[in-house]
Amino acid sequence: MSVPFSGALRKSGGIVSAIGKQLKSVNLKGVKRITVQFDPFAENVKSTREFLFLLSTPKVAQTNPKCVVKSDIVCDRQPSCIKFALIDSAQEQAKVKEIRFNSDNLNTLELLQLCNRHVSSLAPVEEITNKVLTKAEKQKLGGGAGAGKKAAKKK
């Protein structure tokens, strides 16, 4: 009798692909300002610096161009911390003014997962305002598809 197969058919992509997957779903539309504070001489600061770098990538910055990312580099042996100041609608939804992560003992992947769980979920839902009109609908409204040219020729 043989042992039945259990497990995945292929290996996982690893930590790099997991970080890439989490980075794709980061949405900063509910955030006004991000402050990353860390001591560069502390032992567990690498993940906080990597998170700061990932927040400043163009794809993440495009989710909210008005969001300000500020880094506070201090030399007072305080634990690393990341603060997200929320916009008004996100404050009402979450009932808090800011979200703070103590990132001293977290790795980069865990920081991204927390960001997606607590910050990206507060992003306001976009409403589609532009409706594409067909030529027939434009003509019914009287304002499109060459109606102005025909009226000018008749005069």
PDB file of C-alpha atoms in Angstrom, residues 44-150:
ATOM      1  CA  ASN A  44      15.756  45.461  14.831  1.00  0.00           C
ATOM      2  CA  VAL A  45      15.534  48.452  12.506  1.00  0.00           C
ATOM      3  CA  LYS A  46      16.082  46.749   9.134  1.00  0.00           C
ATOM      4  CA  SER A  47      12.440  45.787   8.585  1.00  0.00           C
ATOM      5  CA  THR A  48      11.264  49.329   9.401  1.00  0.00           C
ATOM      6  CA  ARG A  49      13.724  50.822   6.902  1.00  0.00           C
ATOM      7  CA  GLU A  50      12.609  48.318   4.239  1.00  0.00           C
ATOM      8  CA  PHE A  51       8.962  49.195   4.943  1.00  0.00           C
ATOM      9  CA  LEU A  52       9.772  52.896   4.541  1.00  0.00           C
ATOM     10  CA  PHE A  53      11.433  52.130   1.211  1.00  0.00           C
ATOM     11  CA  LEU A  54       8.426  50.091   0.029  1.00  0.00           C
ATOM     12  CA  LEU A  55       6.030  52.908   0.966  1.00  0.00           C
ATOM     13  CA  SER A  56       7.990  55.325  -1.195  1.00  0.00           C
ATOM     14  CA  THR A  57       7.850  53.187  -4.363  1.00  0.00           C
ATOM     15  CA  PRO A  58       5.959  54.830  -7.249  1.00  0.00           C
ATOM     16  CA  LYS A  59       3.155  52.239  -7.366  1.00  0.00           C
ATOM     17  CA  VAL A  60       2.291  52.719  -3.705  1.00  0.00           C
ATOM     18  CA  ALA A  61       2.694  56.503  -3.926  1.00  0.00           C
ATOM     19  CA  GLN A  62       0.202  56.594  -6.821  1.00  0.00           C
ATOM     20  CA  THR A  63      -2.544  55.219  -4.595  1.00  0.00           C
ATOM     21  CA  ASN A  64      -2.612  58.597  -2.808  1.00  0.00           C
ATOM     22  CA  PRO A  65      -0.382  61.344  -4.244  1.00  0.00           C
ATOM     23  CA  LYS A  66      -1.441  63.720  -1.437  1.00  0.00           C
ATOM     24  CA  CYS A  67      -0.136  61.390   1.277  1.00  0.00           C
ATOM     25  CA  VAL A  68       3.039  62.689   2.932  1.00  0.00           C
ATOM     26  CA  VAL A  69       5.650  60.125   3.972  1.00  0.00           C
ATOM     27  CA  LYS A  70       7.980  61.501   6.628  1.00  0.00           C
ATOM     28  CA  SER A  71      10.884  59.752   8.284  1.00  0.00           C
ATOM     29  CA  ASP A  72      12.043  60.745  11.766  1.00  0.00           C
ATOM     30  CA  ILE A  73      15.515  59.460  12.477  1.00  0.00           C
ATOM     31  CA  VAL A  74      16.232  59.711  16.182  1.00  0.00           C
ATOM     32  CA  CYS A  75      19.087  58.538  18.361  1.00  0.00           C
ATOM     33  CA  ASP A  76      17.352  57.928  21.673  1.00  0.00           C
ATOM     34  CA  ARG A  77      17.032  54.119  21.708  1.00  0.00           C
ATOM     35  CA  GLN A  78      13.234  54.254  21.472  1.00  0.00           C
ATOM     36  CA  PRO A  79      11.528  51.364  19.659  1.00  0.00           C
ATOM     37  CA  SER A  80      10.686  51.885  15.988  1.00  0.00           C
ATOM     38  CA  CYS A  81       7.176  53.094  15.306  1.00  0.00           C
ATOM     39  CA  ILE A  82       5.038  53.846  12.250  1.00  0.00           C
ATOM     40  CA  LYS A  83       2.099  56.287  12.509  1.00  0.00           C
ATOM     41  CA  PHE A  84      -0.671  56.626   9.933  1.00  0.00           C
ATOM     42  CA  ALA A  85      -2.709  59.856  10.257  1.00  0.00           C
ATOM     43  CA  LEU A  86      -6.130  59.160   8.720  1.00  0.00           C
ATOM     44  CA  ILE A  87      -8.397  61.357   6.601  1.00  0.00           C
ATOM     45  CA  ASP A  88     -11.722  62.472   8.093  1.00  0.00           C
ATOM     46  CA  SER A  89     -13.924  59.788   6.509  1.00  0.00           C
ATOM     47  CA  ALA A  90     -11.521  57.046   7.602  1.00  0.00           C
ATOM     48  CA  GLN A  91     -11.433  58.532  11.123  1.00  0.00           C
ATOM     49  CA  GLU A  92     -15.224  58.262  11.328  1.00  0.00           C
ATOM     50  CA  GLN A  93     -15.132  54.693  10.048  1.00  0.00           C
ATOM     51  CA  ALA A  94     -12.353  53.514  12.380  1.00  0.00           C
ATOM     52  CA  LYS A  95     -13.253  55.860  15.279  1.00  0.00           C
ATOM     53  CA  VAL A  96      -9.556  56.741  15.747  1.00  0.00           C
ATOM     54  CA  LYS A  97      -7.420  59.638  14.511  1.00  0.00           C
ATOM     55  CA  GLU A  98      -4.266  57.663  13.838  1.00  0.00           C
ATOM     56  CA  ILE A  99      -3.019  54.099  13.636  1.00  0.00           C
ATOM     57  CA  ARG A 100       0.318  53.306  15.254  1.00  0.00           C
ATOM     58  CA  PHE A 101       2.482  50.215  14.696  1.00  0.00           C
ATOM     59  CA  ASN A 102       5.342  49.418  17.045  1.00  0.00           C
ATOM     60  CA  SER A 103       7.559  47.796  14.460  1.00  0.00           C
ATOM     61  CA  ASP A 104      10.492  46.815  16.630  1.00  0.00           C
ATOM     62  CA  ASN A 105       9.897  43.048  16.587  1.00  0.00           C
ATOM     63  CA  LEU A 106       8.046  42.722  13.256  1.00  0.00           C
ATOM     64  CA  ASN A 107       9.491  41.769   9.884  1.00  0.00           C
ATOM     65  CA  THR A 108       8.686  43.524   6.598  1.00  0.00           C
ATOM     66  CA  LEU A 109       6.033  41.017   5.537  1.00  0.00           C
ATOM     67  CA  GLU A 110       4.203  41.330   8.859  1.00  0.00           C
ATOM     68  CA  LEU A 111       4.271  45.137   8.591  1.00  0.00           C
ATOM     69  CA  LEU A 112       2.738  44.969   5.105  1.00  0.00           C
ATOM     70  CA  GLN A 113       0.079  42.516   6.276  1.00  0.00           C
ATOM     71  CA  LEU A 114      -0.843  44.791   9.187  1.00  0.00           C
ATOM     72  CA  CYS A 115      -0.926  47.791   6.853  1.00  0.00           C
ATOM     73  CA  ASN A 116      -3.299  45.989   4.489  1.00  0.00           C
ATOM     74  CA  ARG A 117      -5.502  44.733   7.320  1.00  0.00           C
ATOM     75  CA  HIS A 118      -5.834  47.992   9.260  1.00  0.00           C
ATOM     76  CA  VAL A 119      -5.024  50.854   6.846  1.00  0.00           C
ATOM     77  CA  SER A 120      -5.912  49.728   3.323  1.00  0.00           C
ATOM     78  CA  SER A 121      -9.309  48.516   4.522  1.00  0.00           C
ATOM     79  CA  LEU A 122     -10.169  52.123   5.504  1.00  0.00           C
ATOM     80  CA  ALA A 123      -9.702  53.474   1.968  1.00  0.00           C
ATOM     81  CA  PRO A 124     -12.920  55.082   0.687  1.00  0.00           C
ATOM     82  CA  VAL A 125     -14.648  53.259  -2.147  1.00  0.00           C
ATOM     83  CA  GLU A 126     -14.362  55.064  -5.460  1.00  0.00           C
ATOM     84  CA  GLU A 127     -17.578  55.892  -7.251  1.00  0.00           C
ATOM     85  CA  ILE A 128     -17.583  55.898 -11.033  1.00  0.00           C
ATOM     86  CA  THR A 129     -18.836  59.321 -12.102  1.00  0.00           C
ATOM     87  CA  ASN A 130     -18.137  59.300 -15.828  1.00  0.00           C
ATOM     88  CA  LYS A 131     -20.642  57.371 -17.892  1.00  0.00           C
ATOM     89  CA  VAL A 132     -19.685  56.645 -21.466  1.00  0.00           C
ATOM     90  CA  LEU A 133     -22.421  57.805 -23.849  1.00  0.00           C
ATOM     91  CA  THR A 134     -23.016  56.312 -27.267  1.00  0.00           C
ATOM     92  CA  LYS A 135     -23.478  58.493 -30.343  1.00  0.00           C
ATOM     93  CA  ALA A 136     -27.244  57.908 -30.290  1.00  0.00           C
ATOM     94  CA  GLU A 137     -27.484  59.026 -26.661  1.00  0.00           C
ATOM     95  CA  LYS A 138     -25.419  62.135 -27.420  1.00  0.00           C
ATOM     96  CA  GLN A 139     -27.704  63.045 -30.336  1.00  0.00           C
ATOM     97  CA  LYS A 140     -30.782  62.634 -28.147  1.00  0.00           C
ATOM     98  CA  LEU A 141     -29.246  65.061 -25.683  1.00  0.00           C
ATOM     99  CA  GLY A 142     -28.576  67.401 -28.595  1.00  0.00           C
ATOM    100  CA  GLY A 143     -24.983  68.067 -27.852  1.00  0.00           C
ATOM    101  CA  GLY A 144     -22.815  65.643 -29.718  1.00  0.00           C
ATOM    102  CA  ALA A 145     -21.806  63.649 -32.773  1.00  0.00           C
ATOM    103  CA  GLY A 146     -21.662  66.556 -35.201  1.00  0.00           C
ATOM    104  CA  ALA A 147     -25.028  68.141 -34.404  1.00  0.00           C
ATOM    105  CA  GLY A 148     -23.393  71.574 -34.211  1.00  0.00           C
ATOM    106  CA  LYS A 149     -22.023  71.321 -37.766  1.00  0.00           C
ATOM    107  CA  LYS A 150     -25.414  70.416 -39.248  1.00  0.00           C
TER     108      LYS A 150
END
